[in-house]
mmCIF file of C-alpha atoms in Angstrom:
data_model
loop_
_atom_site.group_PDB
_atom_site.id
_atom_site.type_symbol
_atom_site.label_atom_id
_atom_site.label_comp_id
_atom_site.label_asym_id
_atom_site.label_seq_id
_atom_site.Cartn_x
_atom_site.Cartn_y
_atom_site.Cartn_z
ATOM 1 C CA MET N 1 4.774 12.732 -1.670
ATOM 2 C CA ALA N 2 3.598 11.387 1.699
ATOM 3 C CA TRP N 3 2.620 14.842 2.978
ATOM 4 C CA LEU N 4 -0.072 14.963 0.253
ATOM 5 C CA SER N 5 -1.799 11.943 1.738
ATOM 6 C CA ARG N 6 -3.633 13.607 4.610
ATOM 7 C CA PRO N 7 -4.948 16.686 2.760
ATOM 8 C CA LEU N 8 -6.156 14.533 -0.158
ATOM 9 C CA THR N 9 -7.929 12.097 2.165
ATOM 10 C CA LEU N 10 -9.523 14.963 4.072
ATOM 11 C CA VAL N 11 -10.772 16.697 0.914
ATOM 12 C CA GLY N 12 -12.090 13.355 -0.348
ATOM 13 C CA LEU N 13 -13.967 12.691 2.887
ATOM 14 C CA VAL N 14 -15.533 16.168 2.887
ATOM 15 C CA LEU N 15 -16.640 15.774 -0.742
ATOM 16 C CA LEU N 16 -18.016 12.310 -0.011
ATOM 17 C CA ALA N 17 -19.984 13.583 3.002
ATOM 18 C CA HIS N 18 -21.358 16.432 0.911
ATOM 19 C CA GLY N 19 -22.317 14.018 -1.866
ATOM 20 C CA CYS N 20 -24.049 11.768 0.653
ATOM 21 C CA TYR N 21 -26.017 14.704 2.067
ATOM 22 C CA SER N 22 -27.002 15.917 -1.411
ATOM 23 C CA ALA N 23 -28.162 12.467 -2.491
ATOM 24 C CA HIS N 24 -30.230 12.107 0.677
ATOM 25 C CA GLU N 25 -31.826 15.524 0.211
ATOM 26 C CA HIS N 26 -32.561 14.764 -3.415
ATOM 27 C CA THR N 27 -34.320 11.493 -2.648
ATOM 28 C CA VAL N 28 -36.327 13.092 0.181
ATOM 29 C CA LEU N 29 -37.379 16.050 -2.006
ATOM 30 C CA SER N 30 -38.268 13.935 -5.015
ATOM 31 C CA SER N 31 -40.314 11.517 -2.913
ATOM 32 C CA THR N 32 -42.313 14.332 -1.247
ATOM 33 C CA SER N 33 -42.888 16.169 -4.526
ATOM 34 C CA ALA N 34 -44.004 12.908 -6.129
ATOM 35 C CA GLN N 35 -46.822 12.683 -3.588
ATOM 36 C CA HIS N 36 -48.186 16.058 -4.647
ATOM 37 C CA SER N 37 -47.724 15.885 -8.379
ATOM 38 C CA THR N 38 -49.127 13.277 -10.676
ATOM 39 C CA SER N 39 -45.919 12.814 -12.661
ATOM 40 C CA PRO N 40 -43.786 9.763 -11.723
ATOM 41 C CA SER N 41 -40.771 10.662 -9.583
ATOM 42 C CA THR N 42 -37.425 10.648 -11.296
ATOM 43 C CA ALA N 43 -35.287 8.332 -9.212
ATOM 44 C CA ALA N 44 -32.082 9.193 -11.062
ATOM 45 C CA LEU N 45 -29.646 11.428 -9.239
ATOM 46 C CA PRO N 46 -28.464 14.660 -10.838
ATOM 47 C CA LEU N 47 -25.224 14.386 -12.749
ATOM 48 C CA ASP N 48 -23.229 16.622 -10.385
ATOM 49 C CA ILE N 49 -23.762 14.238 -7.462
ATOM 50 C CA TYR N 50 -22.413 11.379 -9.603
ATOM 51 C CA ILE N 51 -19.371 13.424 -10.553
ATOM 52 C CA GLU N 52 -18.789 14.622 -6.979
ATOM 53 C CA THR N 53 -18.940 11.094 -5.560
ATOM 54 C CA ALA N 54 -16.655 9.652 -8.222
ATOM 55 C CA VAL N 55 -14.108 12.447 -7.744
ATOM 56 C CA ALA N 56 -14.266 12.038 -3.940
ATOM 57 C CA THR N 57 -13.697 8.283 -4.252
ATOM 58 C CA PHE N 58 -10.749 8.795 -6.549
ATOM 59 C CA LEU N 59 -9.182 11.409 -4.242
ATOM 60 C CA LEU N 60 -9.627 9.085 -1.268
ATOM 61 C CA CYS N 61 -7.996 6.306 -3.258
ATOM 62 C CA VAL N 62 -4.953 8.414 -4.080
ATOM 63 C CA GLY N 63 -4.693 9.763 -0.524
ATOM 64 C CA LEU N 64 -4.872 6.349 1.095
ATOM 65 C CA VAL N 65 -2.419 4.831 -1.367
ATOM 66 C CA LEU N 66 0.093 7.630 -0.744
ATOM 67 C CA GLY N 67 -0.246 7.161 3.011
ATOM 68 C CA SER N 68 -0.173 3.381 2.998
ATOM 69 C CA GLY N 69 3.399 3.102 4.247
ATOM 70 C CA THR N 70 6.637 2.043 2.603
ATOM 71 C CA LEU N 71 7.277 -1.517 1.479
ATOM 72 C CA LYS N 72 10.332 -3.568 2.316
ATOM 73 C CA PRO N 73 12.229 -5.650 -0.253
ATOM 74 C CA ILE N 74 11.726 -9.388 0.305
ATOM 75 C CA GLU N 75 14.932 -10.733 -1.255
ATOM 76 C CA TRP N 76 17.560 -11.160 1.412
ATOM 77 C CA HIS N 77 20.455 -9.588 -0.460
ATOM 78 C CA THR N 78 18.451 -6.517 -1.496
ATOM 79 C CA TRP N 79 17.039 -6.058 1.993
ATOM 80 C CA ALA N 80 20.403 -6.530 3.748
ATOM 81 C CA GLY N 81 22.136 -4.096 1.393
ATOM 82 C CA LYS N 82 19.413 -1.528 2.010
ATOM 83 C CA ILE N 83 19.596 -1.683 5.810
ATOM 84 C CA GLU N 84 23.409 -1.596 5.753
ATOM 85 C CA ARG N 85 23.307 1.546 3.635
ATOM 86 C CA GLU N 86 20.691 3.103 5.929
ATOM 87 C CA ALA N 87 22.814 2.332 8.988
ATOM 88 C CA ASP N 88 25.842 3.934 7.347
ATOM 89 C CA ARG N 89 23.796 7.009 6.554
ATOM 90 C CA SER N 90 22.424 7.316 10.089
ATOM 91 C CA LEU N 91 25.942 6.898 11.520
ATOM 92 C CA SER N 92 27.212 9.719 9.350
ATOM 93 C CA GLY N 93 24.367 11.795 10.742
ATOM 94 C CA SER N 94 22.453 12.774 7.608
ATOM 95 C CA GLY N 95 19.741 10.092 7.602
ATOM 96 C CA ASP N 96 16.930 9.451 10.035
ATOM 97 C CA ALA N 97 17.784 6.827 12.634
ATOM 98 C CA ASP N 98 14.316 5.411 13.244
ATOM 99 C CA ASP N 99 14.457 2.405 10.928
ATOM 100 C CA ALA N 100 18.199 1.913 10.651
ATOM 101 C CA THR N 101 19.126 -1.214 12.571
ATOM 102 C CA GLY N 102 22.143 -2.177 10.480
ATOM 103 C CA ASN N 103 23.350 -5.710 9.935
ATOM 104 C CA PRO N 104 21.221 -8.143 11.995
ATOM 105 C CA PHE N 105 24.242 -10.454 12.304
ATOM 106 C CA SER N 106 26.706 -7.815 13.440
ATOM 107 C CA ALA N 107 26.749 -9.332 16.942
ATOM 108 C CA LEU N 108 27.774 -12.683 15.459
ATOM 109 C CA GLU N 109 30.360 -11.210 13.119
ATOM 110 C CA ALA N 110 32.021 -9.219 15.907
ATOM 111 C CA ARG N 111 32.203 -12.142 18.363
ATOM 112 C CA SER N 112 35.428 -11.928 20.316
ATOM 113 C CA GLY N 113 35.839 -15.701 20.173
ATOM 114 C CA PHE N 114 36.574 -15.463 16.470
ATOM 115 C CA ILE N 115 39.276 -12.784 16.731
ATOM 116 C CA ASN N 116 42.584 -14.109 15.429
ATOM 117 C CA ILE N 117 44.788 -12.424 17.991
ATOM 118 C CA HIS N 118 48.066 -13.664 16.480
ATOM 119 C CA LYS N 119 47.193 -12.218 13.075
ATOM 120 C CA LEU N 120 46.158 -8.922 14.663
ATOM 121 C CA HIS N 121 49.436 -8.829 16.585
ATOM 122 C CA GLY N 122 51.405 -9.496 13.398
ATOM 123 C CA ASP N 123 49.554 -6.702 11.632
ATOM 124 C CA PHE N 124 50.287 -4.355 14.507
ATOM 125 C CA VAL N 125 53.994 -5.225 14.481
ATOM 126 C CA LYS N 126 54.157 -4.547 10.725
ATOM 127 C CA TYR N 127 52.352 -1.244 11.250
ATOM 128 C CA SER N 128 54.649 -0.146 14.046
ATOM 129 C CA GLN N 129 57.706 -1.073 11.963
ATOM 130 C CA GLN N 130 56.375 1.016 9.105
ATOM 131 C CA LEU N 131 55.931 3.918 11.517
ATOM 132 C CA GLY N 132 59.468 3.457 12.826
ATOM 133 C CA LYS N 133 61.047 3.720 9.383
ATOM 134 C CA MET C 1 15.807 -25.932 -10.356
ATOM 135 C CA SER C 2 13.662 -27.022 -7.426
ATOM 136 C CA SER C 3 12.049 -24.272 -5.413
ATOM 137 C CA GLU C 4 13.780 -25.330 -2.213
ATOM 138 C CA GLN C 5 17.178 -25.011 -3.817
ATOM 139 C CA GLU C 6 16.162 -21.660 -5.238
ATOM 140 C CA LEU C 7 15.200 -20.484 -1.748
ATOM 141 C CA GLN C 8 18.582 -21.596 -0.416
ATOM 142 C CA ILE C 9 20.375 -19.563 -3.060
ATOM 143 C CA ASN C 10 18.098 -16.500 -2.897
ATOM 144 C CA PRO C 11 16.682 -16.443 0.640
ATOM 145 C CA VAL C 12 13.500 -14.495 1.384
ATOM 146 C CA VAL C 13 13.005 -12.224 4.410
ATOM 147 C CA GLN C 14 9.786 -13.399 6.076
ATOM 148 C CA ASP C 15 9.401 -10.183 8.100
ATOM 149 C CA SER C 16 9.292 -8.124 4.932
ATOM 150 C CA VAL C 17 6.798 -10.497 3.287
ATOM 151 C CA VAL C 18 4.465 -10.190 6.284
ATOM 152 C CA HIS C 19 4.921 -6.405 6.427
ATOM 153 C CA ASN C 20 4.187 -5.940 2.720
ATOM 154 C CA SER C 21 1.076 -8.094 2.722
ATOM 155 C CA LYS C 22 -0.165 -6.293 5.836
ATOM 156 C CA VAL C 23 0.247 -2.919 4.119
ATOM 157 C CA LEU C 24 -1.724 -4.174 1.111
ATOM 158 C CA THR C 25 -4.486 -5.753 3.226
ATOM 159 C CA ASN C 26 -4.913 -2.593 5.323
ATOM 160 C CA LEU C 27 -5.143 -0.443 2.215
ATOM 161 C CA HIS C 28 -7.712 -2.698 0.571
ATOM 162 C CA SER C 29 -9.972 -3.029 3.576
ATOM 163 C CA LEU C 30 -9.939 0.748 4.101
ATOM 164 C CA THR C 31 -10.615 1.619 0.483
ATOM 165 C CA ALA C 32 -13.216 -1.144 0.053
ATOM 166 C CA SER C 33 -15.424 0.279 2.795
ATOM 167 C CA LEU C 34 -15.141 3.744 1.223
ATOM 168 C CA PHE C 35 -16.134 2.288 -2.156
ATOM 169 C CA GLY C 36 -19.141 0.818 -0.387
ATOM 170 C CA VAL C 37 -20.069 4.305 0.859
ATOM 171 C CA SER C 38 -19.935 5.768 -2.651
ATOM 172 C CA ALA C 39 -21.779 2.803 -4.199
ATOM 173 C CA GLY C 40 -24.536 3.318 -1.614
ATOM 174 C CA ILE C 41 -24.706 7.061 -2.310
ATOM 175 C CA LEU C 42 -24.968 6.444 -6.043
ATOM 176 C CA GLY C 43 -27.708 3.916 -5.369
ATOM 177 C CA LEU C 44 -26.146 1.136 -7.395
ATOM 178 C CA GLU C 45 -27.939 -2.178 -7.490
ATOM 179 C CA SER C 46 -26.919 -5.794 -8.167
ATOM 180 C CA TYR C 47 -24.230 -6.275 -10.822
ATOM 181 C CA TYR C 48 -23.465 -2.573 -11.205
ATOM 182 C CA GLY C 49 -22.357 -2.378 -7.573
ATOM 183 C CA PHE C 50 -19.957 -5.281 -7.929
ATOM 184 C CA LEU C 51 -18.692 -3.898 -11.224
ATOM 185 C CA PHE C 52 -18.076 -0.534 -9.497
ATOM 186 C CA TYR C 53 -16.165 -2.331 -6.743
ATOM 187 C CA ILE C 54 -13.998 -4.335 -9.126
ATOM 188 C CA VAL C 55 -13.171 -1.297 -11.262
ATOM 189 C CA PHE C 56 -12.208 0.856 -8.277
ATOM 190 C CA SER C 57 -10.153 -1.929 -6.650
ATOM 191 C CA LEU C 58 -8.204 -2.299 -9.860
ATOM 192 C CA ILE C 59 -7.672 1.474 -9.919
ATOM 193 C CA THR C 60 -6.414 1.294 -6.314
ATOM 194 C CA THR C 61 -4.029 -1.511 -7.168
ATOM 195 C CA ILE C 62 -2.687 0.345 -10.177
ATOM 196 C CA LEU C 63 -2.192 3.490 -8.072
ATOM 197 C CA PHE C 64 -0.484 1.393 -5.386
ATOM 198 C CA TYR C 65 1.851 -0.039 -7.997
ATOM 199 C CA THR C 66 2.604 3.383 -9.441
ATOM 200 C CA PHE C 67 3.285 5.181 -6.172
ATOM 201 C CA GLN C 68 4.714 2.476 -3.909
ATOM 202 C CA LEU C 69 6.227 -0.309 -6.002
ATOM 203 C CA ALA C 70 7.396 1.365 -9.179
ATOM 204 C CA PRO C 71 10.015 3.768 -7.721
ATOM 205 C CA GLY C 72 11.994 1.010 -5.981
ATOM 206 C CA SER C 73 11.576 -1.685 -8.545
ATOM 207 C CA LEU C 74 12.266 0.408 -11.621
ATOM 208 C CA ALA C 75 15.363 1.889 -9.971
ATOM 209 C CA GLU C 76 16.640 -1.653 -9.544
ATOM 210 C CA GLY C 77 16.303 -2.240 -13.270
ATOM 211 C CA ARG C 78 13.280 -4.537 -13.256
ATOM 212 C CA SER C 79 10.698 -4.521 -16.005
ATOM 213 C CA VAL C 80 7.546 -2.415 -15.773
ATOM 214 C CA VAL C 81 4.996 -4.720 -14.110
ATOM 215 C CA ASP C 82 7.501 -6.922 -12.265
ATOM 216 C CA THR C 83 6.476 -7.085 -8.586
ATOM 217 C CA SER C 84 9.050 -9.609 -7.392
ATOM 218 C CA ARG C 85 11.039 -7.038 -5.411
ATOM 219 C CA TYR C 86 8.204 -6.706 -2.884
ATOM 220 C CA TYR C 87 5.774 -9.609 -3.432
ATOM 221 C CA LYS C 88 6.289 -13.330 -3.964
ATOM 222 C CA GLY C 89 3.463 -13.862 -6.408
ATOM 223 C CA ALA C 90 2.240 -11.251 -8.855
ATOM 224 C CA LEU C 91 -1.340 -12.526 -8.421
ATOM 225 C CA ASP C 92 -1.255 -11.677 -4.682
ATOM 226 C CA LEU C 93 -0.860 -8.028 -5.525
ATOM 227 C CA TRP C 94 -3.156 -7.663 -8.534
ATOM 228 C CA THR C 95 -6.193 -9.670 -7.410
ATOM 229 C CA GLY C 96 -5.680 -10.393 -3.709
ATOM 230 C CA GLY C 97 -7.268 -7.112 -2.664
ATOM 231 C CA ILE C 98 -10.581 -7.841 -4.388
ATOM 232 C CA THR C 99 -11.412 -10.802 -2.161
ATOM 233 C CA ASN C 100 -9.953 -9.111 0.940
ATOM 234 C CA GLY C 101 -12.204 -6.085 0.831
ATOM 235 C CA LEU C 102 -15.453 -7.610 -0.419
ATOM 236 C CA PRO C 103 -17.161 -8.131 2.992
ATOM 237 C CA GLY C 104 -16.404 -4.552 4.057
ATOM 238 C CA PHE C 105 -17.662 -3.267 0.733
ATOM 239 C CA ILE C 106 -21.012 -5.085 1.005
ATOM 240 C CA LEU C 107 -21.429 -3.956 4.607
ATOM 241 C CA THR C 108 -21.075 -0.236 3.898
ATOM 242 C CA TRP C 109 -22.822 -0.514 0.516
ATOM 243 C CA THR C 110 -26.036 -1.867 2.069
ATOM 244 C CA LEU C 111 -25.781 0.526 5.026
ATOM 245 C CA PHE C 112 -25.466 3.672 2.932
ATOM 246 C CA TYR C 113 -27.994 2.479 0.364
ATOM 247 C CA GLY C 114 -30.479 2.148 3.211
ATOM 248 C CA LEU C 115 -29.509 5.506 4.746
ATOM 249 C CA VAL C 116 -29.764 7.504 1.534
ATOM 250 C CA ARG C 117 -32.697 5.784 -0.173
ATOM 251 C CA ALA C 118 -34.905 4.968 2.773
#
């Protein structure tokens, strides 16, 4: 959906500029013709300029909303789960790695001071015995 | 339950709160100045200009909800207008943009009114 943002905004800007030009021309023409004729000048714009401006504004709205950038969840558990999943995906190589930072506490959780070396040794002994069987 | 205790149980990521409100503020200040351009082209005066602004800001907010909030928050199983996945208060999202963009709107409204009508 994000690729639509730029074309929509561009089309909206062009339409808005054209509407602006038309409105300016209309006011200039009606004011000069009012000087020559005796009838009072009609200040109201033609309907197509109204429609063009409204459509341009709406297109600009949609384009800017689509290009406004993605939001991030504010609840900690939702946010942490999301970035963990993104990190997994970028490690497996399918996702994009620009925003995937992974667990912000991974440095704390992998601190070597907290490694229970006796338990790891026991696990290794069990594993090697299983291999030896 | 007191709000402090609630925050201890369900902590909030401040970075995301700041990021989300910045996205919303940027969008509203950009769109508000464009609404000013179209209000000036249409030659709106007094209350009609402000009415135009309020209507189009509400349209922008509804579009923002539909395209940016709804996919994530409906997938999580929240109800239809629940914004609590991305914003702390619902009022921040629905009406915050109107006051944010008003100065920019008046600036471009008067400028383009003068350019087109002068």
